[in-house]
Amino acid sequence: MTFDRRDYANDTLLHLYRELLKPRLIEEKMLILLRQGKVSKWFSGIGQEAISVGSTLALEADEYILPLHRNLGVFTARQVPLARLFAQWQGKPSGFTQGRDRSFHFGTSEYHIVGMISHLGPQLAVADGIALADVLDEKPRVTLTYSGDGGASEGDFHEALNVAAVWQLPVIFLIENNGYGLSTPSNEQFRFKSFVDKGPAYGMEAVQVDGNNVLDVFDTIHRLAVDLRQNPRPVLVEALTFRMRGHEEASGTKYVPAELLQEWAQKDPVDRYEKWLLAEGILTETARHSLREQLKKEIETALEEADAAPGPSADTARELADVYAPFAPDASAVSRYQLPVVSAKNDSSNELATDNQQPTTKSLRFIDAISDGLRQSMVRHPGLVLMGQDIAEYGGVFKITEGFVAEFGKGRVRNTPLCESAIVGAGLGLSVRGRKSMVEMQFADFVTCGFNQIVNNLAKSHYRWGQAADVVIRMPTGAGTAAGPFHSQSNEAWFTHVPGLKVVYPSNPHDAKGLLCAAFDDPNPVLYFEHKLLYRSLSGPVPDGYYTTPIGEAALVREGDELSIVTYGMGVHWALAACNELNISADILDLRTLLPWDTKAVRRTVAKNGRLLVLHEDTLTGGLGGEIVAWVAEHCFQHLDAPVQRVAGLDTPIPFAPPLEADFLPQQRLKERLAWLQGY
């Protein structure tokens, strides 16, 4: 093996050595602690340290890195305090996740590191979003993200590279090719010979480097970073290396041929660099010994500090509070205008307000109210970026963003490739850099392609390591247009089970604008469901200026004294129509927010009327109505005068033909159950 020192000074070469040696010595200590039961799990990077250390030292301190399991050198080279690292691995509050996640499943904005999730591939798209923010902010920075050769088989790998290439984002995709995905060898993962073959297919440069040569890694990444800061574009770097221990310690290495382990042992990145430094007279034997003793002492001191730190103690209130990023709505922006509430006593409409000043309103269609809220939010939040298929010049398939490119520019109104996962991940990356984003699902049905990013990355980010996921996902949803099972689903209940998400679903133009504006103000991930059938069929009064409808508060749209209907979205209009037809005096409570939903408002109406029907378009089994009914049975049983009723869509996929679709939808069953409940 040869090392080309190029023009690097001895101090630089020795600094590389120190940072290369540190993670190795930490690992050796951790393996002892693992056997002693003081560390619960360990993913060893022995044999791969040169990649993490060389690439990290090649970047500026404010450039983000997205590491994986075996990248301890990223954290140590960024000078993350060892006591905090050790506390993290022990699950202690003085770590980075307060005991909520383990090993390297954490990030730290202070050191510009974004923590991994176990699904590996989704992190690549987050790097795209960070790099996009830097480009929009005109900051000459690069972002570095890692992937193993096994993880590169995931669809997220393709999506992230494709987006980075299309948008010319300064991302270095560093593939640690160690020949195995856990125990599966490369020839069972892919058929190509080298990852550099993939670069040209995406329209990007690809480079191969000896991943066990810290000097080559450092020089290659440094050279690329300098170039990419001035000429933004993505680059694929394949680092050839080998993992000398198991995927994690429990798995072992029995599946690896002995001769292969022997061959790579001769290429040990720490040992061979140390020998070269000694041979060149750059490092003396005395200095070598002294540095090892110094680092061992530093490790022992940090371990003592971590051991002395208190362990975790469960605090239910704190755990629940930390699911969401703290947010207090701007009181001056909350809407003072309330929609008419129909009274059971006089059946007249009354417009109510918290003061005597009613805002100026205009009648808008549901779709125009969404567009209005989106436009005003773009003005209010200059860092807001809109992303979605065909949303730029075309204006989106429903034309909600028509004219936005001319008003806000292509940088902030971005057409995307068909890759929902990458775009949701990019939204999180934008949030890491302090920007807001909106992702438009062309139809809510297509969210399945981005499901992992939403439920595992966006939803858990703040709870795990305090990173807000300031992303709004718009979800055109619902049936009634004879669009069949892939364009008509009501899938809101998939997400109401996921802590960390907020889910809103307006039923009228006023709330459509107000809830959308509120979603952009809120730093938490919000799924915004908008019923397609209401787009151009429903109009109503909407205040002209910017305002918000509070997330988490239900609205009483009709007052009555016979029974109560709790519903949302299209269900509000079905309930109104059915009560009119059957001459039923009912409270109709529009939830508006499905997560977190308004338990106080539900309790009030149940206590008042004693008879409850819960209605939604989604299928009956597993729908949100089941959760509401269970809560009422637990908390309001003493107020009930009749069995609680649920009315919903059939437990089938949504059919295409109009007669079949009408049978799927709950309107007729609603009238039957209302009549039964009224007469009980």
XYZ file of C-alpha atoms in Angstrom:
680
model
C 0.000 0.000 0.000
C 1.198 3.479 -0.817
C 0.229 6.861 0.570
C 0.596 10.004 -1.514
C 1.097 12.868 0.917
C 0.730 15.420 -1.872
C 1.344 18.875 -0.381
C -0.148 18.185 3.033
C 1.861 19.374 6.006
C 2.978 17.007 8.738
C 0.490 18.575 11.148
C -2.363 17.650 8.808
C -1.101 14.088 8.418
C -0.733 13.674 12.172
C -4.171 15.177 12.785
C -5.624 12.571 10.440
C -3.812 9.891 12.435
C -5.107 11.127 15.768
C -8.696 11.242 14.528
C -8.315 7.808 12.902
C -6.961 6.233 16.060
C -9.589 7.698 18.397
C -12.637 5.743 17.119
C -10.589 2.544 16.989
C -9.632 2.832 20.651
C -13.215 3.714 21.585
C -14.445 0.640 19.733
C -11.989 -1.622 21.500
C -13.260 -0.297 24.812
C -16.897 -0.630 23.781
C -16.430 -4.285 22.838
C -15.189 -4.938 26.371
C -18.153 -3.059 27.856
C -20.535 -4.972 25.587
C -19.268 -8.263 26.986
C -19.703 -6.832 30.485
C -23.306 -5.923 29.743
C -22.670 -2.188 30.107
C -23.620 -1.463 26.484
C -26.730 -3.107 25.041
C -25.777 -3.316 21.355
C -22.854 -2.391 19.163
C -22.360 -1.906 15.431
C -18.648 -2.113 14.818
C -16.876 0.041 12.265
C -13.488 -1.609 12.755
C -11.840 -1.724 9.358
C -13.911 1.163 7.963
C -12.751 4.103 10.084
C -10.795 5.784 7.296
C -13.999 6.596 5.413
C -15.764 8.345 8.288
C -12.692 10.199 9.515
C -11.273 11.182 6.140
C -14.574 12.421 4.729
C -15.613 14.310 7.868
C -12.313 16.153 8.198
C -12.552 17.131 4.534
C -15.689 19.218 5.148
C -16.350 22.523 6.857
C -17.829 22.417 10.354
C -21.171 23.904 9.226
C -21.715 21.342 6.457
C -24.132 18.575 7.340
C -23.226 14.900 7.441
C -25.759 12.053 7.532
C -24.012 8.959 8.957
C -25.078 5.345 9.502
C -24.337 2.522 11.959
C -20.592 2.277 11.494
C -19.631 5.925 11.293
C -18.340 6.592 14.802
C -15.510 8.577 13.207
C -18.000 11.204 12.051
C -18.960 11.999 15.639
C -15.446 11.909 17.031
C -13.978 13.938 14.156
C -16.697 16.536 14.732
C -15.489 16.650 18.369
C -18.762 15.515 19.874
C -18.040 15.221 23.625
C -17.220 11.602 24.407
C -19.094 11.650 27.712
C -22.293 12.527 25.836
C -21.632 9.807 23.254
C -21.127 7.201 25.959
C -24.212 8.398 27.815
C -26.166 8.061 24.575
C -25.142 4.435 24.232
C -26.127 3.835 27.850
C -29.574 5.352 27.276
C -29.006 8.182 29.713
C -30.642 11.635 29.640
C -27.260 13.315 29.208
C -26.972 11.676 25.790
C -28.690 13.063 22.721
C -32.055 11.282 22.781
C -32.798 11.174 26.533
C -32.864 7.400 26.343
C -35.444 7.361 23.549
C -33.207 5.847 20.895
C -29.984 3.907 20.853
C -26.502 3.797 19.283
C -26.188 6.222 16.336
C -29.912 6.820 15.887
C -29.609 10.484 16.769
C -28.590 13.801 15.366
C -27.207 17.024 16.710
C -27.636 20.339 14.963
C -24.854 21.766 17.125
C -22.379 19.512 15.308
C -24.267 19.461 11.999
C -25.031 15.750 12.063
C -28.409 14.258 11.123
C -29.199 11.002 12.868
C -30.058 7.858 10.966
C -33.168 5.721 11.167
C -32.933 1.947 10.843
C -34.430 2.022 7.358
C -31.129 3.469 6.038
C -32.149 4.671 2.561
C -34.489 7.507 3.591
C -31.549 9.524 4.930
C -30.264 10.140 1.413
C -33.329 12.223 0.557
C -32.931 14.293 3.709
C -29.478 15.231 2.414
C -31.155 16.462 -0.779
C -33.348 18.808 1.247
C -30.429 20.205 3.231
C -28.505 20.832 0.034
C -31.561 22.423 -1.600
C -31.827 24.861 1.301
C -28.165 25.799 0.865
C -28.688 26.403 -2.853
C -31.783 28.544 -2.268
C -29.942 30.479 0.443
C -26.970 30.891 -1.919
C -24.648 29.316 0.643
C -21.588 27.601 -0.922
C -21.849 24.389 1.073
C -21.962 20.651 0.415
C -23.855 17.881 2.184
C -22.387 14.429 2.719
C -24.526 11.333 3.190
C -23.524 7.708 3.610
C -25.007 4.487 2.301
C -23.857 0.921 2.579
C -23.758 -1.287 -0.484
C -26.760 -3.210 0.869
C -28.812 -0.094 1.619
C -28.174 1.114 -1.922
C -30.591 -1.571 -3.108
C -33.486 0.372 -1.602
C -35.745 2.490 -3.767
C -34.857 5.528 -1.668
C -31.323 5.343 -3.062
C -32.590 5.709 -6.615
C -35.054 8.453 -5.729
C -32.517 10.539 -3.812
C -29.850 10.321 -6.501
C -32.354 11.104 -9.224
C -33.701 14.190 -7.447
C -30.203 15.446 -6.638
C -29.197 15.066 -10.268
C -32.321 16.723 -11.666
C -32.006 19.662 -9.255
C -28.188 19.759 -9.390
C -27.797 19.645 -5.633
C -24.317 19.684 -4.020
C -24.595 16.285 -2.327
C -21.797 13.752 -2.004
C -23.329 10.275 -1.903
C -20.651 8.158 -0.245
C -21.165 4.405 -0.669
C -19.279 2.264 1.828
C -18.906 -0.897 -0.240
C -17.823 -3.547 2.238
C -19.038 -6.493 0.215
C -21.903 -7.570 2.462
C -25.380 -6.460 3.487
C -25.395 -8.068 6.918
C -24.610 -11.619 5.671
C -25.770 -11.308 2.070
C -22.801 -10.938 -0.302
C -22.752 -8.328 -3.035
C -23.401 -10.814 -5.844
C -26.798 -11.466 -4.258
C -27.498 -7.726 -3.908
C -26.681 -6.443 -7.398
C -25.232 -7.538 -10.726
C -23.037 -4.557 -11.650
C -19.323 -4.637 -10.885
C -18.905 -1.188 -9.380
C -21.074 1.583 -8.045
C -19.239 4.040 -10.276
C -21.209 2.463 -13.133
C -24.348 3.972 -11.639
C -23.206 7.587 -11.746
C -23.525 8.201 -15.511
C -27.012 6.650 -15.503
C -28.127 9.462 -13.188
C -26.146 12.077 -15.082
C -23.605 12.533 -12.312
C -19.902 12.109 -11.800
C -18.783 8.924 -10.037
C -15.476 8.327 -8.282
C -13.933 5.250 -6.687
C -11.562 5.514 -3.752
C -9.651 3.108 -1.519
C -11.811 3.318 1.588
C -9.030 1.985 3.801
C -6.631 4.782 2.849
C -7.527 7.745 5.048
C -5.352 10.135 3.079
C -6.968 9.220 -0.246
C -10.453 9.527 1.247
C -9.624 12.898 2.781
C -8.085 14.253 -0.411
C -10.874 12.976 -2.674
C -13.708 14.385 -0.569
C -11.834 17.647 0.049
C -11.216 18.137 -3.669
C -14.838 17.382 -4.552
C -16.211 19.611 -1.790
C -14.147 22.594 -2.939
C -15.451 22.117 -6.488
C -19.087 21.487 -5.530
C -19.268 24.630 -3.418
C -18.620 26.669 -6.549
C -20.276 24.361 -9.084
C -23.230 22.708 -7.315
C -23.998 19.175 -8.478
C -24.169 15.697 -6.912
C -21.305 13.204 -7.002
C -21.322 9.492 -6.258
C -18.259 8.214 -4.406
C -17.646 4.501 -3.941
C -15.286 3.690 -1.066
C -13.969 0.121 -1.194
C -13.580 -1.306 2.297
C -14.388 -4.286 4.497
C -16.211 -4.837 7.754
C -13.967 -6.880 10.028
C -16.678 -7.726 12.534
C -20.356 -8.674 12.287
C -23.137 -6.408 11.120
C -23.628 -6.091 14.858
C -21.732 -8.095 17.426
C -24.406 -10.733 17.964
C -24.363 -11.752 14.283
C -20.660 -12.614 14.129
C -18.680 -13.271 10.917
C -18.975 -17.042 10.394
C -20.453 -16.440 6.953
C -17.240 -14.684 5.778
C -14.527 -16.903 4.233
C -11.427 -16.960 6.472
C -9.106 -16.038 3.621
C -11.156 -12.907 2.926
C -10.815 -11.768 6.522
C -7.075 -12.436 6.371
C -6.712 -10.486 3.134
C -8.478 -7.414 4.506
C -6.680 -7.623 7.839
C -3.544 -6.758 5.915
C -5.273 -3.572 4.753
C -6.277 -2.370 8.212
C -6.729 1.421 7.832
C -5.265 2.326 11.235
C -2.347 -0.102 11.216
C -1.099 0.619 7.714
C -1.378 4.417 8.013
C 0.482 4.276 11.319
C 3.248 2.164 9.781
C 3.598 4.591 6.879
C 3.861 7.575 9.200
C 6.541 5.790 11.201
C 8.433 4.795 8.078
C 8.361 8.363 6.755
C 9.574 9.791 10.042
C 6.403 11.842 10.406
C 5.472 9.937 13.560
C 7.914 8.724 16.181
C 7.488 5.637 18.304
C 7.473 7.824 21.397
C 4.737 10.047 19.974
C 2.738 6.998 18.907
C 2.783 5.561 22.421
C 2.096 8.940 24.004
C -0.924 9.588 21.777
C -2.419 6.184 22.527
C -2.074 6.730 26.258
C -3.525 10.227 25.972
C -6.575 8.990 24.029
C -7.121 6.046 26.384
C -7.100 8.421 29.335
C -9.551 10.714 27.559
C -11.828 7.736 26.938
C -11.632 6.501 30.520
C -12.346 9.974 31.897
C -15.376 10.340 29.633
C -16.611 6.891 30.626
C -16.351 7.786 34.295
C -18.391 10.927 33.642
C -21.015 9.010 31.690
C -21.185 6.261 34.326
C -21.702 8.850 37.046
C -24.531 10.535 35.161
C -28.033 9.627 36.388
C -29.984 7.069 34.434
C -33.350 7.710 32.816
C -36.485 8.092 34.894
C -39.886 7.834 33.308
C -41.958 11.017 33.321
C -45.194 10.440 31.451
C -46.065 14.128 31.169
C -42.646 14.949 29.722
C -42.789 12.061 27.271
C -46.173 13.153 25.960
C -45.124 16.803 25.786
C -42.031 16.011 23.735
C -43.902 14.227 20.962
C -44.471 17.610 19.317
C -42.194 20.592 18.916
C -43.405 23.426 21.179
C -45.680 25.840 19.392
C -47.910 28.678 20.537
C -50.134 30.059 17.759
C -49.954 33.773 17.044
C -53.071 35.009 18.821
C -53.358 37.963 16.455
C -53.644 35.593 13.483
C -56.358 33.331 14.899
C -59.623 33.852 13.034
C -62.196 35.956 14.894
C -64.802 35.131 12.288
C -67.070 32.161 12.911
C -69.256 30.437 10.397
C -73.020 30.548 10.890
C -74.300 28.108 13.510
C -77.859 26.911 12.969
C -79.860 26.884 16.206
C -82.402 24.183 16.870
C -84.702 26.722 18.530
C -85.092 29.321 15.801
C -83.305 27.647 12.840
C -81.713 30.992 12.006
C -78.101 31.741 11.188
C -76.010 33.764 13.594
C -72.537 35.008 12.750
C -70.558 35.200 15.992
C -67.239 36.827 16.786
C -65.023 37.319 19.810
C -65.289 41.071 19.361
C -67.381 43.509 17.367
C -64.922 43.774 14.489
C -65.828 41.359 11.721
C -63.125 40.894 9.080
C -63.873 41.655 5.446
C -64.918 38.451 3.702
C -65.552 37.242 0.190
C -67.240 34.138 -1.137
C -64.672 31.613 -2.342
C -64.878 28.107 -3.665
C -63.225 25.475 -1.483
C -60.362 25.120 -3.975
C -59.806 28.877 -4.180
C -59.683 29.148 -0.393
C -56.842 26.591 -0.373
C -55.015 28.517 -3.063
C -55.535 31.780 -1.185
C -54.138 30.319 2.030
C -51.202 28.847 0.183
C -50.371 32.142 -1.522
C -50.606 34.176 1.687
C -48.456 31.617 3.510
C -45.789 31.935 0.813
C -45.698 35.668 1.538
C -45.734 35.232 5.322
C -42.958 32.593 5.251
C -40.267 33.608 2.731
C -38.423 30.326 3.357
C -41.429 28.183 2.411
C -40.805 25.840 -0.553
C -43.595 24.076 -2.465
C -42.843 20.695 -4.040
C -44.999 18.299 -6.011
C -45.640 16.669 -9.344
C -46.682 19.196 -12.009
C -47.285 22.017 -9.505
C -45.112 24.630 -11.240
C -46.114 25.993 -14.668
C -48.973 23.495 -14.983
C -50.370 24.555 -11.605
C -50.983 21.019 -10.337
C -53.601 18.585 -11.595
C -56.281 20.565 -9.741
C -54.740 23.983 -10.632
C -54.344 25.061 -7.016
C -50.859 26.499 -7.630
C -51.620 28.009 -11.020
C -49.694 31.280 -11.404
C -47.430 30.613 -8.415
C -44.250 30.277 -10.490
C -44.705 33.751 -11.924
C -45.283 35.141 -8.436
C -42.712 33.232 -6.383
C -40.251 31.754 -8.860
C -39.110 28.251 -9.798
C -36.821 28.032 -6.784
C -39.732 27.990 -4.354
C -42.367 26.306 -6.559
C -40.745 23.087 -7.715
C -41.891 20.339 -10.029
C -40.663 17.012 -8.736
C -39.962 13.641 -10.317
C -42.403 10.879 -9.407
C -40.724 10.008 -6.129
C -42.879 10.722 -3.103
C -40.422 9.272 -0.599
C -37.523 11.437 -1.737
C -39.591 14.600 -1.748
C -40.981 14.046 1.757
C -37.426 13.345 2.912
C -36.232 16.505 1.206
C -38.883 18.370 3.166
C -37.276 17.195 6.396
C -33.885 18.276 5.057
C -35.219 21.758 4.361
C -36.494 21.838 7.939
C -33.025 20.938 9.243
C -31.776 24.132 7.584
C -34.657 26.167 9.061
C -36.986 26.261 6.065
C -40.623 25.238 5.758
C -41.964 23.079 2.969
C -45.158 21.792 1.456
C -45.367 18.503 -0.395
C -48.416 17.990 -2.592
C -49.486 14.407 -3.079
C -51.141 14.420 -6.459
C -53.743 12.152 -4.862
C -53.791 11.047 -1.236
C -53.657 7.456 -2.477
C -50.061 7.976 -3.636
C -48.853 8.729 -0.120
C -48.108 5.027 0.293
C -44.942 5.645 -1.733
C -43.758 8.096 0.939
C -45.237 6.353 3.975
C -41.948 5.410 5.634
C -40.607 8.959 5.511
C -43.776 10.286 7.124
C -44.277 7.806 9.943
C -40.638 7.060 10.787
C -38.723 10.198 9.876
C -41.068 13.181 10.107
C -43.215 11.920 12.981
C -40.382 10.795 15.266
C -37.764 13.455 14.537
C -38.569 15.892 17.337
C -39.248 13.223 19.938
C -35.979 11.441 19.173
C -33.472 14.295 18.933
C -35.318 17.602 19.023
C -35.349 18.303 15.297
C -38.651 19.848 14.169
C -40.057 18.483 10.923
C -41.652 21.642 9.537
C -43.440 19.937 6.646
C -47.041 20.174 5.419
C -48.310 17.380 3.179
C -51.413 18.203 1.165
C -53.637 15.200 0.505
C -56.418 15.461 -2.131
C -58.753 12.745 -0.886
C -62.189 11.215 -1.002
C -64.759 9.563 -3.241
C -67.755 10.790 -5.206
C -65.978 11.368 -8.501
C -66.060 7.768 -9.799
C -62.275 7.625 -9.827
C -61.909 4.063 -8.556
C -59.813 2.415 -5.840
C -56.523 4.265 -6.470
C -57.786 7.849 -6.624
C -60.629 7.878 -4.101
C -59.390 6.381 -0.848
C -59.928 7.993 2.521
C -56.661 7.108 4.243
C -56.553 9.639 7.071
C -56.860 6.922 9.740
C -53.498 5.470 8.677
C -51.880 8.545 10.196
C -54.042 9.268 13.231
C -52.295 6.317 14.891
C -48.840 7.927 14.579
C -47.660 10.138 17.472
C -45.801 13.201 16.251
C -48.044 13.897 13.275
C -50.902 16.367 13.175
C -53.827 15.606 10.878
C -56.385 18.184 9.761
C -59.416 17.823 7.502
C -61.501 20.950 6.713
C -65.121 20.763 5.607
C -65.662 24.316 4.348
C -63.742 27.125 2.589
C -63.200 29.169 5.767
C -61.483 26.304 7.560
C -59.735 25.170 4.395
C -57.772 28.413 4.336
C -57.457 28.810 8.104
C -56.242 25.273 8.782
C -53.745 25.445 5.935
C -52.277 28.693 7.251
C -52.177 27.200 10.757
C -50.371 24.143 9.397
C -47.632 26.334 7.923
C -47.233 28.288 11.149
C -46.872 25.074 13.158
C -43.318 23.599 13.176
C -44.656 20.035 13.372
C -45.474 17.758 10.416
C -49.094 18.274 9.360
C -51.110 16.121 6.975
C -53.743 18.329 5.372
C -56.641 16.392 3.823
C -58.773 18.196 1.245
C -61.834 16.528 -0.244
C -61.745 16.647 -4.041
C -65.528 16.667 -4.410
C -65.702 19.924 -2.448
C -63.139 21.738 -4.602
C -65.560 23.347 -7.037
C -68.942 22.355 -5.576
C -68.805 24.314 -2.312
C -68.425 28.040 -1.770
C -68.541 30.086 1.392
C -67.396 33.250 3.164
C -63.630 33.527 3.654
C -61.818 36.460 5.321
C -59.594 38.360 2.894
C -56.515 38.650 5.085
C -54.203 36.088 6.603
C -55.727 34.131 9.498
C -55.509 30.720 11.151
C -58.069 28.223 12.355
C -56.719 26.643 15.565
C -55.454 23.098 15.115
C -57.000 20.774 17.683
C -60.326 22.610 18.078
C -63.609 21.212 16.788
C -66.453 23.450 15.570
C -70.168 23.131 16.240
C -71.847 23.712 12.874
C -75.417 23.019 14.018
C -77.089 23.028 17.423
C -79.785 20.538 18.344
C -81.200 18.774 21.371
C -82.152 15.274 20.217
C -78.785 13.704 19.464
C -75.202 14.471 18.473
C -73.269 13.686 15.304
C -69.470 13.818 15.390
C -67.938 13.895 11.948
C -65.518 15.727 9.623
C -64.913 16.538 5.965
C -67.670 15.431 3.627
C -69.474 13.868 6.572
C -70.486 17.342 7.784
C -72.515 17.915 4.619
C -74.057 14.445 4.697
C -75.096 15.014 8.310
C -76.650 18.397 7.564
C -78.591 16.981 4.616
C -79.817 13.942 6.544
C -80.969 15.983 9.542
C -82.841 18.366 7.261
C -84.507 15.500 5.421
C -85.485 13.622 8.586
C -86.307 16.748 10.615
C -83.861 15.764 13.351
C -82.615 18.339 15.841
C -78.949 17.444 16.275
C -75.635 18.852 17.359
C -73.308 18.417 14.394
C -69.731 18.648 15.566
C -67.058 19.080 12.884
C -63.799 17.736 14.321
C -61.640 19.648 11.771
C -58.514 18.202 13.434
C -58.217 14.409 13.620
C -54.918 14.301 15.494
C -55.007 15.561 18.168
C -58.807 15.540 18.198
C -60.929 17.679 20.493
C -62.047 15.423 23.354
C -63.502 18.347 25.303
C -65.902 19.274 22.512
C -66.984 15.655 22.104
C -67.563 15.354 25.840
C -69.710 18.534 25.849
C -72.047 17.400 23.111
C -72.396 13.855 24.480
C -73.139 15.192 27.964
C -75.722 17.542 26.483
C -77.700 15.117 24.290
C -76.856 11.606 25.524
C -77.142 10.079 22.059
C -74.158 9.925 19.696
C -73.505 8.899 16.128
C -69.988 9.035 14.681
C -69.761 9.393 10.912
C -66.909 9.245 8.407
C -66.309 8.344 4.768
C -63.406 6.032 5.572
C -64.077 2.325 5.950
C -65.728 1.279 9.195
C -63.107 -1.125 10.515
C -60.023 0.704 11.754
C -61.491 4.126 11.056
C -61.081 7.038 13.448
C -64.705 6.600 14.530
C -63.787 3.460 16.437
C -61.288 5.414 18.552
C -63.843 8.138 19.293
C -66.508 5.618 20.271
C -64.054 3.794 22.550
C -63.105 7.077 24.223
C -66.763 8.018 24.742
C -67.508 4.603 26.247
C -64.617 5.051 28.663
C -65.132 8.694 29.625
C -68.805 9.555 28.966
C -70.699 6.350 29.692
C -72.740 7.945 32.448
C -74.159 10.488 29.953
C -75.326 7.957 27.351
C -79.008 7.214 26.846
C -78.547 4.940 23.828
C -75.874 2.764 22.223
C -73.290 4.814 20.338
C -73.607 4.359 16.588
C -70.912 4.280 13.891
C -71.657 4.908 10.231
C -68.907 4.728 7.625
C -67.833 3.411 4.249
C -68.089 -0.284 3.487
C -65.151 -2.506 4.376
C -64.196 -2.842 0.718
C -61.914 -0.973 -1.649
C -63.701 1.930 -3.303
C -65.285 0.749 -6.566
C -65.299 2.715 -9.797
C -68.852 2.453 -11.212
C -71.140 5.188 -9.758
C -73.850 2.808 -8.437
C -71.200 0.719 -6.671
C -69.472 3.813 -5.318
C -72.793 5.135 -3.991
C -73.357 1.852 -2.205
C -69.880 2.087 -0.673
C -70.526 5.582 0.689
C -72.532 5.878 3.926
C -75.352 8.360 3.124
C -78.231 5.861 3.044
C -76.946 3.949 6.066
C -76.599 7.283 7.866
C -80.297 8.073 7.487
C -81.280 4.607 8.680
C -79.117 4.793 11.813
C -80.198 8.357 12.611
C -83.861 7.356 12.489
C -83.115 4.369 14.720
C -81.136 6.459 17.201
C -83.800 9.157 17.316
C -86.444 6.607 18.170
C -84.447 4.521 20.636
